[in-house]
Amino acid sequence: MSEANTRSGTAQCELDDALARLDRVRVPADLFGDDEAEAVRRYRRLARLVHPDATGGRTRDAFIRLNALWRTYRRGDAAVIATRRRTYRLDGDPISGDLAELYSARSEPSGGTAPHTSRKGRAVLLKMPRDPRDGDLLEREAVALRQLPRDGDGKYLPYVPRLVESFRHRDASTGRQRQVNVIAALGSTAWPRSGGRSRTASTPATRPGCGGGCSSPSASRTARASCTARCSPTTC
């Protein structure tokens, strides 16, 4: 193989990798990181790779998305998702699974921090499907998580994640919508009991049936969705 062919193959691999990273990104911080100087280097490298002038116009959409993500990142509000009820401030990199990604976040009531609430907010996990077309799986999970505390056996509540809210979120940089389930972080799950009192669920480190079946390639889509609902928010 000639040197020219080798260079061409390497350039194509770099372009394919850049396009794949742009396709996977959920929030700008996933792409650019936390360090400002490194973020600038990453942006310039990606811009060079996906610039339409370098690809005969084939990567115009990717270049537009890259710049939208960069503008959002520079504004500093990319890691905030707000609903009518609450504001969620995402913190750190997501935990990736086969079907969804979990984002650690802090929650506070929309409009400001409520009295007697830590200024840092309550710890939660935001769960989003990797593919927006899998939003129906999270919708079913939300239905199950709402129903189990009402209709299930109370002694199993420590095994049930507490759903804070469920909503659809439009990515400002891409226009794509994803279903989001917000789940209380482990150790902060309080379940009501008769008489208006509450009980804090002490969640075991290992949940029954969470030995890896959620990601089993032989499991059906429905079975994986059921396992995801049962085992979340662990990384099973």
PDB file of C-alpha atoms in Angstrom:
ATOM      1  CA  MET A   1       0.000   0.000   0.000  1.00  0.00           C
ATOM      2  CA  SER A   2       1.367   3.431  -0.984  1.00  0.00           C
ATOM      3  CA  GLU A   3       2.076   6.168   1.538  1.00  0.00           C
ATOM      4  CA  ALA A   4      -0.670   8.302   0.000  1.00  0.00           C
ATOM      5  CA  ASN A   5      -3.230   5.523   0.469  1.00  0.00           C
ATOM      6  CA  THR A   6      -2.110   5.070   4.067  1.00  0.00           C
ATOM      7  CA  ARG A   7      -2.580   8.777   4.806  1.00  0.00           C
ATOM      8  CA  SER A   8      -5.977   8.722   3.125  1.00  0.00           C
ATOM      9  CA  GLY A   9      -7.079   5.726   5.198  1.00  0.00           C
ATOM     10  CA  THR A  10      -5.919   7.363   8.432  1.00  0.00           C
ATOM     11  CA  ALA A  11      -7.759  10.587   7.592  1.00  0.00           C
ATOM     12  CA  GLN A  12     -10.953   8.667   6.883  1.00  0.00           C
ATOM     13  CA  CYS A  13     -10.686   6.826  10.196  1.00  0.00           C
ATOM     14  CA  GLU A  14     -10.236  10.125  12.038  1.00  0.00           C
ATOM     15  CA  LEU A  15     -13.272  11.576  10.243  1.00  0.00           C
ATOM     16  CA  ASP A  16     -15.394   8.520  11.021  1.00  0.00           C
ATOM     17  CA  ASP A  17     -14.390   8.734  14.688  1.00  0.00           C
ATOM     18  CA  ALA A  18     -15.262  12.443  14.827  1.00  0.00           C
ATOM     19  CA  LEU A  19     -18.679  11.843  13.245  1.00  0.00           C
ATOM     20  CA  ALA A  20     -19.376   8.976  15.658  1.00  0.00           C
ATOM     21  CA  ARG A  21     -18.497  11.162  18.654  1.00  0.00           C
ATOM     22  CA  LEU A  22     -20.805  13.922  17.410  1.00  0.00           C
ATOM     23  CA  ASP A  23     -23.581  11.387  16.951  1.00  0.00           C
ATOM     24  CA  ARG A  24     -23.219  10.024  20.505  1.00  0.00           C
ATOM     25  CA  VAL A  25     -22.924  13.317  22.394  1.00  0.00           C
ATOM     26  CA  ARG A  26     -25.833  14.260  24.698  1.00  0.00           C
ATOM     27  CA  VAL A  27     -24.530  17.498  26.236  1.00  0.00           C
ATOM     28  CA  PRO A  28     -21.562  19.627  25.071  1.00  0.00           C
ATOM     29  CA  ALA A  29     -19.467  18.668  28.103  1.00  0.00           C
ATOM     30  CA  ASP A  30     -19.451  15.071  26.812  1.00  0.00           C
ATOM     31  CA  LEU A  31     -17.513  16.317  23.800  1.00  0.00           C
ATOM     32  CA  PHE A  32     -15.363  19.138  25.145  1.00  0.00           C
ATOM     33  CA  GLY A  33     -14.722  18.145  28.772  1.00  0.00           C
ATOM     34  CA  ASP A  34     -14.185  20.455  31.741  1.00  0.00           C
ATOM     35  CA  ASP A  35     -10.808  22.037  30.976  1.00  0.00           C
ATOM     36  CA  GLU A  36     -11.200  25.222  28.928  1.00  0.00           C
ATOM     37  CA  ALA A  37      -7.861  25.014  27.119  1.00  0.00           C
ATOM     38  CA  GLU A  38      -8.423  21.355  26.224  1.00  0.00           C
ATOM     39  CA  ALA A  39     -11.959  22.197  25.086  1.00  0.00           C
ATOM     40  CA  VAL A  40     -10.585  24.726  22.590  1.00  0.00           C
ATOM     41  CA  ARG A  41      -8.114  22.159  21.232  1.00  0.00           C
ATOM     42  CA  ARG A  42     -10.859  19.545  20.845  1.00  0.00           C
ATOM     43  CA  TYR A  43     -13.143  21.999  19.086  1.00  0.00           C
ATOM     44  CA  ARG A  44     -10.453  23.102  16.628  1.00  0.00           C
ATOM     45  CA  ARG A  45      -9.474  19.533  15.833  1.00  0.00           C
ATOM     46  CA  LEU A  46     -13.083  18.467  15.236  1.00  0.00           C
ATOM     47  CA  ALA A  47     -13.774  21.591  13.177  1.00  0.00           C
ATOM     48  CA  ARG A  48     -10.798  20.775  10.966  1.00  0.00           C
ATOM     49  CA  LEU A  49     -11.990  17.202  10.475  1.00  0.00           C
ATOM     50  CA  VAL A  50     -15.664  17.890   9.719  1.00  0.00           C
ATOM     51  CA  HIS A  51     -15.383  21.225   7.906  1.00  0.00           C
ATOM     52  CA  PRO A  52     -17.411  20.983   4.669  1.00  0.00           C
ATOM     53  CA  ASP A  53     -14.493  22.380   2.653  1.00  0.00           C
ATOM     54  CA  ALA A  54     -12.425  19.352   3.692  1.00  0.00           C
ATOM     55  CA  THR A  55     -15.070  16.770   2.765  1.00  0.00           C
ATOM     56  CA  GLY A  56     -16.642  18.187  -0.354  1.00  0.00           C
ATOM     57  CA  GLY A  57     -19.683  19.331   1.599  1.00  0.00           C
ATOM     58  CA  ARG A  58     -20.563  15.845   2.917  1.00  0.00           C
ATOM     59  CA  THR A  59     -20.225  16.852   6.578  1.00  0.00           C
ATOM     60  CA  ARG A  60     -22.148  20.139   6.474  1.00  0.00           C
ATOM     61  CA  ASP A  61     -24.754  18.945   9.023  1.00  0.00           C
ATOM     62  CA  ALA A  62     -22.052  17.640  11.369  1.00  0.00           C
ATOM     63  CA  PHE A  63     -20.203  20.961  11.158  1.00  0.00           C
ATOM     64  CA  ILE A  64     -23.394  22.887  11.964  1.00  0.00           C
ATOM     65  CA  ARG A  65     -24.035  20.658  14.970  1.00  0.00           C
ATOM     66  CA  LEU A  66     -20.455  20.990  16.203  1.00  0.00           C
ATOM     67  CA  ASN A  67     -20.713  24.768  16.179  1.00  0.00           C
ATOM     68  CA  ALA A  68     -24.116  24.693  17.915  1.00  0.00           C
ATOM     69  CA  LEU A  69     -22.646  22.508  20.652  1.00  0.00           C
ATOM     70  CA  TRP A  70     -19.656  24.807  20.940  1.00  0.00           C
ATOM     71  CA  ARG A  71     -21.830  27.921  21.278  1.00  0.00           C
ATOM     72  CA  THR A  72     -23.885  26.226  23.984  1.00  0.00           C
ATOM     73  CA  TYR A  73     -20.743  25.084  25.782  1.00  0.00           C
ATOM     74  CA  ARG A  74     -19.293  28.594  25.736  1.00  0.00           C
ATOM     75  CA  ARG A  75     -22.506  30.019  27.202  1.00  0.00           C
ATOM     76  CA  GLY A  76     -22.011  27.765  30.215  1.00  0.00           C
ATOM     77  CA  ASP A  77     -25.669  26.660  30.476  1.00  0.00           C
ATOM     78  CA  ALA A  78     -25.349  23.366  28.629  1.00  0.00           C
ATOM     79  CA  ALA A  79     -25.460  21.285  31.776  1.00  0.00           C
ATOM     80  CA  VAL A  80     -28.834  22.616  32.944  1.00  0.00           C
ATOM     81  CA  ILE A  81     -32.193  21.039  32.134  1.00  0.00           C
ATOM     82  CA  ALA A  82     -35.284  22.821  33.431  1.00  0.00           C
ATOM     83  CA  THR A  83     -38.900  21.670  33.694  1.00  0.00           C
ATOM     84  CA  ARG A  84     -41.935  23.424  35.141  1.00  0.00           C
ATOM     85  CA  ARG A  85     -41.276  21.734  38.478  1.00  0.00           C
ATOM     86  CA  ARG A  86     -37.518  21.540  38.820  1.00  0.00           C
ATOM     87  CA  THR A  87     -34.118  22.552  37.511  1.00  0.00           C
ATOM     88  CA  TYR A  88     -31.454  19.861  37.087  1.00  0.00           C
ATOM     89  CA  ARG A  89     -27.761  20.675  36.989  1.00  0.00           C
ATOM     90  CA  LEU A  90     -25.814  17.843  35.407  1.00  0.00           C
ATOM     91  CA  ASP A  91     -22.516  16.927  37.000  1.00  0.00           C
ATOM     92  CA  GLY A  92     -19.731  14.897  35.388  1.00  0.00           C
ATOM     93  CA  ASP A  93     -19.675  12.305  32.634  1.00  0.00           C
ATOM     94  CA  PRO A  94     -22.604   9.944  32.028  1.00  0.00           C
ATOM     95  CA  ILE A  95     -22.645   6.253  32.904  1.00  0.00           C
ATOM     96  CA  SER A  96     -23.384   4.418  29.662  1.00  0.00           C
ATOM     97  CA  GLY A  97     -25.460   1.270  29.268  1.00  0.00           C
ATOM     98  CA  ASP A  98     -26.769  -0.651  26.285  1.00  0.00           C
ATOM     99  CA  LEU A  99     -30.007   1.312  26.019  1.00  0.00           C
ATOM    100  CA  ALA A 100     -29.610   4.404  28.173  1.00  0.00           C
ATOM    101  CA  GLU A 101     -27.211   6.767  29.872  1.00  0.00           C
ATOM    102  CA  LEU A 102     -27.342   7.972  33.481  1.00  0.00           C
ATOM    103  CA  TYR A 103     -26.362  11.528  34.361  1.00  0.00           C
ATOM    104  CA  SER A 104     -25.572  12.483  37.940  1.00  0.00           C
ATOM    105  CA  ALA A 105     -27.314  15.768  38.723  1.00  0.00           C
ATOM    106  CA  ARG A 106     -28.523  18.121  41.445  1.00  0.00           C
ATOM    107  CA  SER A 107     -32.185  19.048  41.631  1.00  0.00           C
ATOM    108  CA  GLU A 108     -33.785  22.214  42.934  1.00  0.00           C
ATOM    109  CA  PRO A 109     -37.306  23.642  42.538  1.00  0.00           C
ATOM    110  CA  SER A 110     -37.708  25.838  39.462  1.00  0.00           C
ATOM    111  CA  GLY A 111     -37.474  29.470  40.458  1.00  0.00           C
ATOM    112  CA  GLY A 112     -34.839  28.949  43.143  1.00  0.00           C
ATOM    113  CA  THR A 113     -33.849  26.815  46.067  1.00  0.00           C
ATOM    114  CA  ALA A 114     -36.623  26.000  48.494  1.00  0.00           C
ATOM    115  CA  PRO A 115     -36.250  26.768  52.232  1.00  0.00           C
ATOM    116  CA  HIS A 116     -34.458  24.106  54.278  1.00  0.00           C
ATOM    117  CA  THR A 117     -32.969  22.665  51.069  1.00  0.00           C
ATOM    118  CA  SER A 118     -29.226  22.401  50.564  1.00  0.00           C
ATOM    119  CA  ARG A 119     -27.876  25.025  48.171  1.00  0.00           C
ATOM    120  CA  LYS A 120     -26.272  22.186  46.258  1.00  0.00           C
ATOM    121  CA  GLY A 121     -29.681  20.612  45.688  1.00  0.00           C
ATOM    122  CA  ARG A 122     -30.810  17.031  46.039  1.00  0.00           C
ATOM    123  CA  ALA A 123     -28.832  14.268  44.346  1.00  0.00           C
ATOM    124  CA  VAL A 124     -30.677  12.601  41.457  1.00  0.00           C
ATOM    125  CA  LEU A 125     -29.963  10.608  38.313  1.00  0.00           C
ATOM    126  CA  LEU A 126     -31.273  11.629  34.900  1.00  0.00           C
ATOM    127  CA  LYS A 127     -31.815   8.663  32.634  1.00  0.00           C
ATOM    128  CA  MET A 128     -31.952   9.226  28.863  1.00  0.00           C
ATOM    129  CA  PRO A 129     -32.108   6.711  26.004  1.00  0.00           C
ATOM    130  CA  ARG A 130     -29.032   6.516  23.823  1.00  0.00           C
ATOM    131  CA  ASP A 131     -31.351   6.376  20.811  1.00  0.00           C
ATOM    132  CA  PRO A 132     -34.359   8.752  20.918  1.00  0.00           C
ATOM    133  CA  ARG A 133     -36.446   5.997  19.311  1.00  0.00           C
ATOM    134  CA  ASP A 134     -36.162   4.010  22.560  1.00  0.00           C
ATOM    135  CA  GLY A 135     -38.066   6.670  24.481  1.00  0.00           C
ATOM    136  CA  ASP A 136     -41.060   4.324  24.745  1.00  0.00           C
ATOM    137  CA  LEU A 137     -38.985   2.037  26.983  1.00  0.00           C
ATOM    138  CA  LEU A 138     -38.430   4.845  29.484  1.00  0.00           C
ATOM    139  CA  GLU A 139     -42.107   5.766  29.313  1.00  0.00           C
ATOM    140  CA  ARG A 140     -43.009   2.194  30.315  1.00  0.00           C
ATOM    141  CA  GLU A 141     -40.386   2.282  33.045  1.00  0.00           C
ATOM    142  CA  ALA A 142     -41.968   5.459  34.447  1.00  0.00           C
ATOM    143  CA  VAL A 143     -45.405   3.817  34.481  1.00  0.00           C
ATOM    144  CA  ALA A 144     -43.988   0.801  36.347  1.00  0.00           C
ATOM    145  CA  LEU A 145     -42.126   2.922  38.891  1.00  0.00           C
ATOM    146  CA  ARG A 146     -45.277   4.910  39.658  1.00  0.00           C
ATOM    147  CA  GLN A 147     -47.429   1.817  39.992  1.00  0.00           C
ATOM    148  CA  LEU A 148     -45.169  -0.383  42.096  1.00  0.00           C
ATOM    149  CA  PRO A 149     -45.327   1.737  45.297  1.00  0.00           C
ATOM    150  CA  ARG A 150     -49.144   1.801  45.066  1.00  0.00           C
ATOM    151  CA  ASP A 151     -49.877  -1.787  44.083  1.00  0.00           C
ATOM    152  CA  GLY A 152     -46.763  -3.748  45.043  1.00  0.00           C
ATOM    153  CA  ASP A 153     -45.837  -5.467  48.279  1.00  0.00           C
ATOM    154  CA  GLY A 154     -44.444  -2.826  50.647  1.00  0.00           C
ATOM    155  CA  LYS A 155     -41.651  -5.065  51.891  1.00  0.00           C
ATOM    156  CA  TYR A 156     -40.029  -4.877  48.444  1.00  0.00           C
ATOM    157  CA  LEU A 157     -39.970  -1.076  48.291  1.00  0.00           C
ATOM    158  CA  PRO A 158     -36.216  -0.978  49.121  1.00  0.00           C
ATOM    159  CA  TYR A 159     -35.672  -2.609  45.717  1.00  0.00           C
ATOM    160  CA  VAL A 160     -37.744  -0.036  43.811  1.00  0.00           C
ATOM    161  CA  PRO A 161     -36.099   3.187  42.574  1.00  0.00           C
ATOM    162  CA  ARG A 162     -38.130   6.317  43.345  1.00  0.00           C
ATOM    163  CA  LEU A 163     -39.244   8.245  40.281  1.00  0.00           C
ATOM    164  CA  VAL A 164     -39.034  12.017  40.799  1.00  0.00           C
ATOM    165  CA  GLU A 165     -40.557  12.949  37.443  1.00  0.00           C
ATOM    166  CA  SER A 166     -40.607  11.941  33.782  1.00  0.00           C
ATOM    167  CA  PHE A 167     -40.620  14.324  30.826  1.00  0.00           C
ATOM    168  CA  ARG A 168     -39.515  14.891  27.246  1.00  0.00           C
ATOM    169  CA  HIS A 169     -36.457  17.073  26.691  1.00  0.00           C
ATOM    170  CA  ARG A 170     -35.520  18.812  23.455  1.00  0.00           C
ATOM    171  CA  ASP A 171     -31.791  19.141  22.858  1.00  0.00           C
ATOM    172  CA  ALA A 172     -31.243  22.811  21.999  1.00  0.00           C
ATOM    173  CA  SER A 173     -28.234  22.000  19.829  1.00  0.00           C
ATOM    174  CA  THR A 174     -29.810  19.217  17.746  1.00  0.00           C
ATOM    175  CA  GLY A 175     -33.567  19.682  18.051  1.00  0.00           C
ATOM    176  CA  ARG A 176     -33.989  15.992  18.901  1.00  0.00           C
ATOM    177  CA  GLN A 177     -36.297  14.976  21.737  1.00  0.00           C
ATOM    178  CA  ARG A 178     -35.517  12.350  24.346  1.00  0.00           C
ATOM    179  CA  GLN A 179     -37.586  10.898  27.140  1.00  0.00           C
ATOM    180  CA  VAL A 180     -36.013  11.592  30.535  1.00  0.00           C
ATOM    181  CA  ASN A 181     -36.693   9.755  33.783  1.00  0.00           C
ATOM    182  CA  VAL A 182     -35.419  11.444  36.937  1.00  0.00           C
ATOM    183  CA  ILE A 183     -34.635   8.969  39.713  1.00  0.00           C
ATOM    184  CA  ALA A 184     -33.726   9.731  43.317  1.00  0.00           C
ATOM    185  CA  ALA A 185     -30.113   8.859  44.079  1.00  0.00           C
ATOM    186  CA  LEU A 186     -29.411   5.786  46.190  1.00  0.00           C
ATOM    187  CA  GLY A 187     -29.739   6.467  49.897  1.00  0.00           C
ATOM    188  CA  SER A 188     -32.258   9.290  49.441  1.00  0.00           C
ATOM    189  CA  THR A 189     -35.339   7.233  48.607  1.00  0.00           C
ATOM    190  CA  ALA A 190     -38.146   8.036  51.067  1.00  0.00           C
ATOM    191  CA  TRP A 191     -41.379   6.051  50.751  1.00  0.00           C
ATOM    192  CA  PRO A 192     -44.637   7.142  52.425  1.00  0.00           C
ATOM    193  CA  ARG A 193     -46.358   4.846  54.909  1.00  0.00           C
ATOM    194  CA  SER A 194     -49.729   5.036  56.620  1.00  0.00           C
ATOM    195  CA  GLY A 195     -50.194   7.894  59.086  1.00  0.00           C
ATOM    196  CA  GLY A 196     -48.281  10.396  56.952  1.00  0.00           C
ATOM    197  CA  ARG A 197     -44.866   9.217  58.163  1.00  0.00           C
ATOM    198  CA  SER A 198     -42.088   8.292  55.776  1.00  0.00           C
ATOM    199  CA  ARG A 199     -39.562   5.523  55.678  1.00  0.00           C
ATOM    200  CA  THR A 200     -36.135   5.814  54.100  1.00  0.00           C
ATOM    201  CA  ALA A 201     -35.391   2.798  51.979  1.00  0.00           C
ATOM    202  CA  SER A 202     -32.028   1.226  52.631  1.00  0.00           C
ATOM    203  CA  THR A 203     -31.202  -0.033  49.174  1.00  0.00           C
ATOM    204  CA  PRO A 204     -29.047  -3.170  49.055  1.00  0.00           C
ATOM    205  CA  ALA A 205     -25.914  -2.989  46.948  1.00  0.00           C
ATOM    206  CA  THR A 206     -27.129  -5.823  44.743  1.00  0.00           C
ATOM    207  CA  ARG A 207     -30.683  -6.114  43.489  1.00  0.00           C
ATOM    208  CA  PRO A 208     -32.245  -9.532  42.851  1.00  0.00           C
ATOM    209  CA  GLY A 209     -32.043 -10.477  39.202  1.00  0.00           C
ATOM    210  CA  CYS A 210     -29.463  -7.828  38.346  1.00  0.00           C
ATOM    211  CA  GLY A 211     -26.594 -10.108  37.523  1.00  0.00           C
ATOM    212  CA  GLY A 212     -26.072  -8.736  34.005  1.00  0.00           C
ATOM    213  CA  GLY A 213     -29.282  -9.849  32.319  1.00  0.00           C
ATOM    214  CA  CYS A 214     -30.162  -6.262  31.357  1.00  0.00           C
ATOM    215  CA  SER A 215     -27.419  -6.284  28.744  1.00  0.00           C
ATOM    216  CA  SER A 216     -27.694  -9.922  27.691  1.00  0.00           C
ATOM    217  CA  PRO A 217     -27.657 -10.097  23.862  1.00  0.00           C
ATOM    218  CA  SER A 218     -30.010 -13.093  23.986  1.00  0.00           C
ATOM    219  CA  ALA A 219     -32.694 -11.215  25.932  1.00  0.00           C
ATOM    220  CA  SER A 220     -35.631  -9.758  24.057  1.00  0.00           C
ATOM    221  CA  ARG A 221     -36.178  -5.993  23.853  1.00  0.00           C
ATOM    222  CA  THR A 222     -39.135  -6.282  26.206  1.00  0.00           C
ATOM    223  CA  ALA A 223     -37.158  -8.369  28.712  1.00  0.00           C
ATOM    224  CA  ARG A 224     -34.304  -5.863  28.707  1.00  0.00           C
ATOM    225  CA  ALA A 225     -36.745  -3.005  29.270  1.00  0.00           C
ATOM    226  CA  SER A 226     -38.288  -4.856  32.216  1.00  0.00           C
ATOM    227  CA  CYS A 227     -34.865  -5.559  33.687  1.00  0.00           C
ATOM    228  CA  THR A 228     -33.811  -1.935  33.211  1.00  0.00           C
ATOM    229  CA  ALA A 229     -36.909  -0.727  35.079  1.00  0.00           C
ATOM    230  CA  ARG A 230     -36.304  -3.194  37.914  1.00  0.00           C
ATOM    231  CA  CYS A 231     -32.589  -2.632  38.310  1.00  0.00           C
ATOM    232  CA  SER A 232     -32.255   1.091  37.694  1.00  0.00           C
ATOM    233  CA  PRO A 233     -30.459   3.162  38.842  1.00  0.00           C
ATOM    234  CA  THR A 234     -27.640   0.660  39.196  1.00  0.00           C
ATOM    235  CA  THR A 235     -25.319   0.076  36.252  1.00  0.00           C
ATOM    236  CA  CYS A 236     -26.735  -3.376  35.673  1.00  0.00           C
TER     237      CYS A 236
END
